[in-house]
Short mmCIF file of N, CA and C in Angstrom, two decimals:
data_model
loop_
_atom_site.label_atom_id
_atom_site.label_comp_id
_atom_site.label_asym_id
_atom_site.label_seq_id
_atom_site.Cartn_x
_atom_site.Cartn_y
_atom_site.Cartn_z
N UNK A 104 0.81 -1.38 -0.07
CA UNK A 104 0.31 -0.06 0.00
C UNK A 104 1.10 1.60 0.18
N UNK A 105 0.36 2.22 -0.73
CA UNK A 105 1.46 3.44 -0.96
C UNK A 105 0.50 4.51 -0.13
N UNK A 106 1.41 5.39 0.06
CA UNK A 106 1.13 6.63 0.81
C UNK A 106 -0.11 7.00 0.18
N UNK A 107 -0.24 7.40 -0.89
CA UNK A 107 -1.70 8.06 -1.36
C UNK A 107 -2.71 7.08 -0.98
N UNK A 108 -2.45 5.89 -0.95
CA UNK A 108 -3.61 5.03 -0.66
C UNK A 108 -4.12 5.10 0.83
N UNK A 109 -2.99 5.30 1.62
CA UNK A 109 -3.39 5.38 3.13
C UNK A 109 -4.16 6.99 3.69
N UNK A 110 -3.48 7.73 2.91
CA UNK A 110 -4.16 9.19 2.88
C UNK A 110 -5.51 9.27 2.72
N UNK A 111 -5.90 8.26 1.52
CA UNK A 111 -7.43 8.54 1.24
C UNK A 111 -7.95 7.47 2.04
N UNK A 112 -7.45 6.66 2.46
CA UNK A 112 -8.45 5.40 3.45
C UNK A 112 -8.29 6.72 4.77
N UNK A 113 -7.74 7.10 5.01
CA UNK A 113 -7.93 7.93 6.45
C UNK A 113 -8.66 9.09 6.11
N UNK A 114 -8.61 9.80 5.13
CA UNK A 114 -9.53 10.59 4.44
C UNK A 114 -11.34 10.23 4.34
N UNK A 115 -11.17 9.24 4.06
CA UNK A 115 -12.72 8.26 4.11
C UNK A 115 -12.95 8.22 5.31
N UNK A 116 -12.15 8.18 6.43
CA UNK A 116 -12.94 7.68 7.49
C UNK A 116 -12.86 9.25 8.28
N UNK A 117 -12.41 10.14 8.16
CA UNK A 117 -12.52 11.37 8.88
C UNK A 117 -13.47 12.27 7.94
N UNK A 118 -13.30 11.93 6.36
CA UNK A 118 -14.71 12.51 5.87
C UNK A 118 -14.58 14.10 5.69
N UNK A 119 -15.46 14.67 4.35
CA UNK A 119 -15.49 16.34 4.35
C UNK A 119 -16.57 16.64 4.63
N UNK A 120 -16.99 17.28 5.25
CA UNK A 120 -18.37 18.44 5.42
C UNK A 120 -19.30 17.96 4.33
N UNK A 121 -20.26 17.74 4.54
CA UNK A 121 -21.61 17.36 3.76
C UNK A 121 -21.96 18.39 3.10
N UNK A 122 -21.58 19.77 4.07
CA UNK A 122 -22.39 20.86 4.01
C UNK A 122 -21.81 22.18 4.63
N UNK A 123 -22.16 23.05 3.68
CA UNK A 123 -21.86 24.81 4.57
C UNK A 123 -22.25 24.57 6.29
N UNK A 124 -23.58 24.13 6.46
CA UNK A 124 -23.94 24.23 7.88
C UNK A 124 -23.37 23.11 8.91
N UNK A 125 -22.45 21.89 8.05
CA UNK A 125 -21.80 21.03 8.83
C UNK A 125 -20.46 21.85 9.22
N UNK A 126 -20.01 22.67 7.91
CA UNK A 126 -18.77 23.29 8.57
C UNK A 126 -18.83 24.54 9.59
N UNK A 127 -19.88 24.90 9.08
CA UNK A 127 -20.40 26.42 10.28
C UNK A 127 -20.31 25.09 11.96
N UNK A 128 -21.15 24.22 11.93
CA UNK A 128 -21.40 24.02 12.97
C UNK A 128 -19.96 23.55 13.93
N UNK A 129 -19.18 22.54 12.91
CA UNK A 129 -17.56 22.29 13.80
C UNK A 129 -17.03 23.76 13.80
N UNK A 130 -17.33 24.91 13.18
CA UNK A 130 -16.00 25.94 13.72
C UNK A 130 -17.04 26.51 14.87
N UNK A 131 -18.18 26.50 14.84
CA UNK A 131 -18.80 27.08 16.33
C UNK A 131 -18.33 25.91 17.44
N UNK A 132 -18.07 24.56 17.28
CA UNK A 132 -17.76 23.67 18.10
C UNK A 132 -16.34 24.02 18.53
N UNK A 133 -15.43 24.50 17.47
CA UNK A 133 -14.17 24.90 17.66
C UNK A 133 -14.04 26.07 18.71
N UNK A 134 -14.96 27.59 18.69
CA UNK A 134 -14.99 28.27 19.26
C UNK A 134 -15.43 28.04 20.90
N UNK A 135 -16.38 26.95 20.97
CA UNK A 135 -17.07 26.43 22.37
C UNK A 135 -15.60 25.62 22.98
N UNK A 136 -15.31 25.12 22.20
CA UNK A 136 -13.91 24.67 22.59
C UNK A 136 -12.83 25.08 23.57
N UNK A 137 -12.60 26.71 22.44
CA UNK A 137 -11.61 27.44 23.42
C UNK A 137 -11.73 28.05 24.00
N UNK A 138 -13.48 28.50 23.83
CA UNK A 138 -13.48 29.41 25.33
C UNK A 138 -13.83 28.50 26.27
N UNK A 139 -14.12 27.10 26.41
CA UNK A 139 -14.42 26.21 27.69
C UNK A 139 -13.37 25.87 27.94
N UNK A 140 -11.95 25.28 27.36
CA UNK A 140 -10.74 25.08 28.23
C UNK A 140 -9.64 25.85 28.11
N UNK A 141 -9.58 27.18 27.58
CA UNK A 141 -8.66 28.09 27.54
C UNK A 141 -9.13 29.74 28.16
N UNK A 142 -8.46 29.13 29.29
CA UNK A 142 -8.71 30.52 30.50
C UNK A 142 -8.04 31.80 29.73
N UNK A 143 -7.11 31.58 28.82
CA UNK A 143 -6.76 32.69 28.39
C UNK A 143 -7.45 33.96 27.58
N UNK A 144 -8.30 32.58 26.89
CA UNK A 144 -9.37 33.19 25.46
C UNK A 144 -10.40 33.76 26.43
N UNK A 145 -11.01 33.45 27.15
CA UNK A 145 -11.83 33.75 28.46
C UNK A 145 -11.37 35.04 28.55
N UNK A 146 -10.28 35.34 28.98
CA UNK A 146 -9.78 36.75 29.56
C UNK A 146 -9.69 37.66 28.52
N UNK A 147 -9.16 37.39 27.42
CA UNK A 147 -9.19 38.11 26.16
C UNK A 147 -10.56 38.63 25.79
N UNK A 148 -11.32 37.89 25.83
CA UNK A 148 -12.53 38.04 25.62
C UNK A 148 -13.23 39.04 26.49
N UNK A 149 -13.01 38.95 27.77
CA UNK A 149 -13.67 39.65 28.31
C UNK A 149 -12.75 41.09 28.56
N UNK A 150 -11.56 41.00 28.38
CA UNK A 150 -10.89 42.30 28.30
C UNK A 150 -11.38 42.95 27.25
N UNK A 151 -11.66 42.34 26.17
CA UNK A 151 -11.82 43.10 24.64
C UNK A 151 -13.09 43.98 25.35
N UNK A 152 -13.98 43.70 25.92
CA UNK A 152 -15.08 44.80 26.30
C UNK A 152 -14.90 45.57 26.77
N UNK A 153 -13.76 45.91 27.60
CA UNK A 153 -13.62 47.36 28.14
C UNK A 153 -13.52 48.54 27.24
N UNK A 154 -12.51 48.17 25.89
CA UNK A 154 -12.22 49.11 24.89
C UNK A 154 -13.52 49.41 24.15
N UNK A 155 -14.74 48.48 24.08
CA UNK A 155 -15.81 48.47 23.34
C UNK A 155 -16.64 49.55 24.51
N UNK A 156 -16.82 49.26 25.51
CA UNK A 156 -17.37 50.33 26.78
C UNK A 156 -17.02 51.59 26.78
N UNK A 157 -15.55 51.69 26.41
CA UNK A 157 -14.72 53.24 26.70
C UNK A 157 -15.30 53.91 25.43
N UNK A 158 -15.25 53.15 23.99
CA UNK A 158 -15.54 53.80 22.85
C UNK A 158 -16.90 54.20 23.08
N UNK A 159 -17.92 53.34 23.43
CA UNK A 159 -19.67 53.66 23.59
C UNK A 159 -19.30 55.01 24.65
N UNK A 160 -18.90 55.10 25.63
CA UNK A 160 -18.85 56.16 26.42
C UNK A 160 -18.20 57.71 26.17
N UNK A 161 -17.04 57.19 25.11
CA UNK A 161 -16.42 58.52 24.72
C UNK A 161 -17.14 59.12 23.34
N UNK A 162 -18.12 58.09 22.72
CA UNK A 162 -18.59 58.48 21.60
C UNK A 162 -17.57 58.37 20.56
N UNK A 163 -16.77 57.11 20.62
CA UNK A 163 -15.65 57.44 19.35
C UNK A 163 -15.95 57.35 18.27
N UNK A 164 -15.32 57.99 17.19
CA UNK A 164 -15.80 58.02 15.90
C UNK A 164 -15.44 56.95 14.82
N UNK A 165 -16.35 56.93 13.83
CA UNK A 165 -16.33 55.27 12.84
C UNK A 165 -15.07 54.79 12.77
N UNK A 166 -13.84 55.64 12.51
CA UNK A 166 -12.46 54.98 12.23
C UNK A 166 -11.90 54.69 13.85
N UNK A 167 -12.18 54.91 14.95
CA UNK A 167 -11.82 54.44 15.99
C UNK A 167 -12.34 53.23 16.34
N UNK A 168 -13.80 53.24 16.03
CA UNK A 168 -15.04 51.64 16.59
C UNK A 168 -13.85 50.84 15.41
N UNK A 169 -13.45 51.00 14.49
CA UNK A 169 -12.91 50.19 13.46
C UNK A 169 -11.85 50.01 13.73
N UNK A 170 -10.68 50.93 14.45
CA UNK A 170 -9.34 50.35 15.10
C UNK A 170 -9.41 49.35 16.09
N UNK A 171 -10.44 49.77 17.00
CA UNK A 171 -10.97 48.79 17.92
C UNK A 171 -11.17 47.63 18.01
N UNK A 172 -12.16 47.41 17.31
CA UNK A 172 -12.81 46.10 17.09
C UNK A 172 -11.69 45.15 16.32
N UNK A 173 -11.03 45.85 15.34
CA UNK A 173 -9.58 45.10 14.48
C UNK A 173 -8.67 44.90 15.58
N UNK A 174 -8.17 45.61 16.70
CA UNK A 174 -7.33 45.09 17.57
C UNK A 174 -7.85 43.97 18.54
N UNK A 175 -9.38 43.98 18.86
CA UNK A 175 -9.54 43.00 19.72
C UNK A 175 -9.81 41.54 18.95
N UNK A 176 -10.13 41.84 17.73
CA UNK A 176 -10.08 40.32 16.82
C UNK A 176 -8.83 39.98 16.38
N UNK A 177 -7.86 40.72 16.09
CA UNK A 177 -6.34 40.25 16.05
C UNK A 177 -6.08 39.41 17.25
N UNK A 178 -6.15 40.14 18.43
CA UNK A 178 -5.61 39.27 19.66
C UNK A 178 -6.53 38.21 20.09
N UNK A 179 -7.71 37.99 19.67
CA UNK A 179 -8.61 36.76 20.13
C UNK A 179 -7.89 35.67 18.65
N UNK A 180 -7.63 36.21 17.39
CA UNK A 180 -7.50 35.43 16.37
C UNK A 180 -5.76 34.87 16.76
N UNK A 181 -4.81 35.86 17.20
CA UNK A 181 -3.77 35.36 17.94
C UNK A 181 -3.72 34.11 18.85
N UNK A 182 -4.62 34.08 19.89
CA UNK A 182 -5.00 33.21 20.82
C UNK A 182 -5.45 31.88 20.41
N UNK A 183 -6.15 31.95 19.25
CA UNK A 183 -6.61 30.90 18.57
C UNK A 183 -5.72 29.71 17.77
N UNK A 184 -4.64 30.84 17.46
CA UNK A 184 -3.23 30.33 16.47
C UNK A 184 -2.47 29.56 17.54
N UNK A 185 -2.50 30.32 18.65
CA UNK A 185 -1.39 29.87 19.95
C UNK A 185 -2.03 28.56 20.34
N UNK A 186 -3.43 28.58 20.78
CA UNK A 186 -3.90 27.33 21.01
C UNK A 186 -3.70 26.01 20.36
N UNK A 187 -4.18 26.49 18.87
CA UNK A 187 -3.50 25.44 18.00
C UNK A 187 -1.95 25.10 17.51
N UNK A 188 -0.98 25.72 17.71
CA UNK A 188 0.05 25.65 18.05
C UNK A 188 0.52 24.68 18.88
N UNK A 189 0.03 24.90 20.33
CA UNK A 189 0.49 24.22 21.58
C UNK A 189 -0.81 22.81 21.38
N UNK A 190 -1.61 22.93 20.76
CA UNK A 190 -2.47 21.29 20.68
C UNK A 190 -1.37 20.69 19.63
N UNK A 191 -1.23 21.12 18.59
CA UNK A 191 -0.37 20.49 17.42
C UNK A 191 1.01 19.79 18.21
N UNK A 192 1.71 20.76 18.66
CA UNK A 192 2.53 20.33 19.48
C UNK A 192 2.64 19.28 20.85
N UNK A 193 1.74 19.30 21.33
CA UNK A 193 1.07 18.12 22.49
C UNK A 193 1.11 17.13 21.77
N UNK A 194 0.38 16.97 20.45
CA UNK A 194 0.05 15.52 19.76
C UNK A 194 1.43 15.07 19.15
N UNK A 195 2.53 16.11 18.63
CA UNK A 195 3.39 15.44 18.09
C UNK A 195 4.25 14.72 19.16
N UNK A 196 4.61 15.78 20.18
CA UNK A 196 5.37 14.77 21.09
C UNK A 196 4.53 14.07 22.21
N UNK A 197 3.83 13.41 22.07
CA UNK A 197 2.85 12.95 22.99
C UNK A 197 2.99 13.70 24.35
N UNK A 198 3.09 15.17 24.90
CA UNK A 198 3.24 15.27 25.98
C UNK A 198 4.61 15.52 26.84
N UNK A 199 5.44 14.57 25.82
CA UNK A 199 6.86 14.53 26.00
C UNK A 199 7.64 15.90 25.99
N UNK A 200 8.37 16.68 27.04
CA UNK A 200 9.10 17.52 27.16
C UNK A 200 10.05 17.70 25.94
N UNK A 201 10.17 18.81 24.80
CA UNK A 201 11.22 18.86 24.19
C UNK A 201 11.79 20.00 23.76
N UNK A 202 13.13 20.38 23.56
CA UNK A 202 13.45 21.61 24.00
C UNK A 202 12.71 22.61 22.46
N UNK A 203 12.57 22.00 21.60
CA UNK A 203 12.12 22.59 20.22
C UNK A 203 10.43 22.79 20.62
N UNK A 204 9.85 21.82 21.21
CA UNK A 204 8.49 22.21 21.39
C UNK A 204 8.42 22.98 22.53
N UNK A 205 9.11 23.42 23.19
CA UNK A 205 9.36 24.42 24.33
C UNK A 205 9.16 26.09 23.46
N UNK A 206 10.10 25.68 22.47
CA UNK A 206 10.71 26.95 21.70
C UNK A 206 9.32 27.33 21.06
N UNK A 207 8.86 26.26 20.58
CA UNK A 207 7.44 26.63 19.58
C UNK A 207 6.45 27.27 20.30
N UNK A 208 6.29 26.77 21.30
CA UNK A 208 4.83 26.96 22.39
C UNK A 208 5.16 28.61 22.99
N UNK A 209 6.38 28.76 23.18
CA UNK A 209 6.76 29.99 23.64
C UNK A 209 6.80 31.24 22.98
N UNK A 210 7.57 31.16 21.33
CA UNK A 210 7.12 31.85 20.57
C UNK A 210 5.83 32.06 20.04
N UNK A 211 4.93 31.08 20.09
CA UNK A 211 3.61 31.22 19.92
C UNK A 211 3.15 32.28 20.86
N UNK A 212 3.17 31.65 22.07
CA UNK A 212 2.94 32.76 23.36
C UNK A 212 3.07 33.91 23.25
N UNK A 213 4.52 34.19 22.77
CA UNK A 213 4.82 35.40 22.59
C UNK A 213 4.21 36.58 21.41
N UNK A 214 3.86 35.66 20.42
CA UNK A 214 3.30 36.39 19.24
C UNK A 214 1.62 36.73 19.99
N UNK A 215 1.19 36.18 20.77
CA UNK A 215 -0.14 36.69 21.67
C UNK A 215 0.08 38.07 22.71
N UNK A 216 1.35 37.75 23.08
CA UNK A 216 1.59 38.98 23.96
C UNK A 216 1.93 40.10 23.00
N UNK A 217 2.84 40.00 22.22
CA UNK A 217 3.09 41.29 21.28
C UNK A 217 1.86 41.69 20.81
N UNK A 218 0.89 40.87 20.32
CA UNK A 218 -0.39 41.52 19.74
C UNK A 218 -1.15 42.22 20.75
N UNK A 219 -1.32 41.91 22.41
CA UNK A 219 -2.09 42.01 23.23
C UNK A 219 -1.07 43.72 23.76
N UNK A 220 -0.01 43.58 23.27
CA UNK A 220 0.77 44.84 23.65
C UNK A 220 0.35 46.27 22.50
N UNK A 221 0.14 45.24 21.39
CA UNK A 221 0.03 46.41 20.59
C UNK A 221 -1.33 47.19 20.73
N UNK A 222 -2.44 46.20 20.63
CA UNK A 222 -3.95 46.59 21.23
C UNK A 222 -3.58 47.72 22.19
N UNK A 223 -3.05 46.98 23.35
CA UNK A 223 -2.76 47.96 24.33
C UNK A 223 -2.54 49.58 24.13
N UNK A 224 -1.63 49.48 23.36
CA UNK A 224 -0.83 50.67 22.81
C UNK A 224 -1.96 51.44 22.08
N UNK A 225 -2.43 50.99 21.06
CA UNK A 225 -3.46 51.61 20.56
C UNK A 225 -4.50 51.87 21.21
N UNK A 226 -5.01 51.29 22.37
CA UNK A 226 -6.08 51.61 23.12
C UNK A 226 -5.58 52.97 23.82
N UNK A 227 -4.19 53.18 24.18
CA UNK A 227 -4.00 54.52 24.93
C UNK A 227 -3.54 55.66 23.98
N UNK A 228 -3.10 55.32 22.70
CA UNK A 228 -3.23 56.11 21.84
C UNK A 228 -4.93 56.81 21.82
N UNK A 229 -5.94 55.91 21.25
CA UNK A 229 -7.45 56.41 20.96
C UNK A 229 -7.75 57.22 22.56
N UNK A 230 -7.71 56.21 23.45
CA UNK A 230 -8.54 56.78 24.84
C UNK A 230 -7.76 57.64 25.86
N UNK A 231 -6.36 57.65 25.94
CA UNK A 231 -5.58 58.81 26.69
C UNK A 231 -6.05 60.22 26.13
N UNK A 232 -5.83 60.75 25.14
CA UNK A 232 -6.50 62.24 24.92
C UNK A 232 -7.69 62.40 25.71
N UNK A 233 -8.96 61.50 25.41
CA UNK A 233 -9.94 61.54 25.96
C UNK A 233 -10.25 61.49 27.16
N UNK A 234 -9.42 60.75 28.29
CA UNK A 234 -9.54 60.63 29.79
C UNK A 234 -8.98 61.95 30.10
N UNK A 235 -7.85 62.38 29.48
CA UNK A 235 -7.39 63.60 30.07
C UNK A 235 -8.25 65.08 29.34
N UNK A 236 -8.82 64.79 28.38
CA UNK A 236 -9.93 65.92 28.16
C UNK A 236 -10.75 66.17 29.31
N UNK A 237 -11.37 64.53 29.58
CA UNK A 237 -12.53 64.57 30.91
C UNK A 237 -11.83 64.78 31.69
N UNK A 238 -10.74 64.52 32.82
CA UNK A 238 -10.16 64.83 33.65
C UNK A 238 -10.22 66.30 33.94
N UNK A 239 -9.87 66.96 32.98
CA UNK A 239 -9.59 68.41 32.84
C UNK A 239 -11.23 69.05 32.67
N UNK A 240 -11.84 68.61 32.21
CA UNK A 240 -13.33 69.29 32.18
C UNK A 240 -14.17 69.07 34.03
N UNK A 241 -13.61 68.15 34.43
CA UNK A 241 -13.85 67.97 36.09
C UNK A 241 -13.12 68.84 36.58
N UNK A 242 -11.87 69.04 36.49
CA UNK A 242 -11.21 69.80 37.41
C UNK A 242 -11.61 71.36 37.32
#
């Protein structure tokens, strides 16, 4: 049996999604899994509400809304990718320590951290002037 036969045999067991709706169901299952199993994802989702509330409170411009929403989704997407990397590394290493596995996981986690810092920087650029303006109005 050659490699192509093995691959077809495995694909037959896995199967393709029979419809668009089946694909959406699997995608929603993935979102549910990451929200249920990953504490950091729940934290990112909750912290993502803060700039949305601030944008509403300060009456942010449409462009500010776009940038804020983009940053929130960028952090969430990076957390998805980090979780994917962690799961694939664990699968390949069978949960055994390997220096390259640690390196891959650390780099993926670093990507999330850099993205979160980027989002915080953007939030500071947008909201700090608004906070200062509010502060000076109140004093």
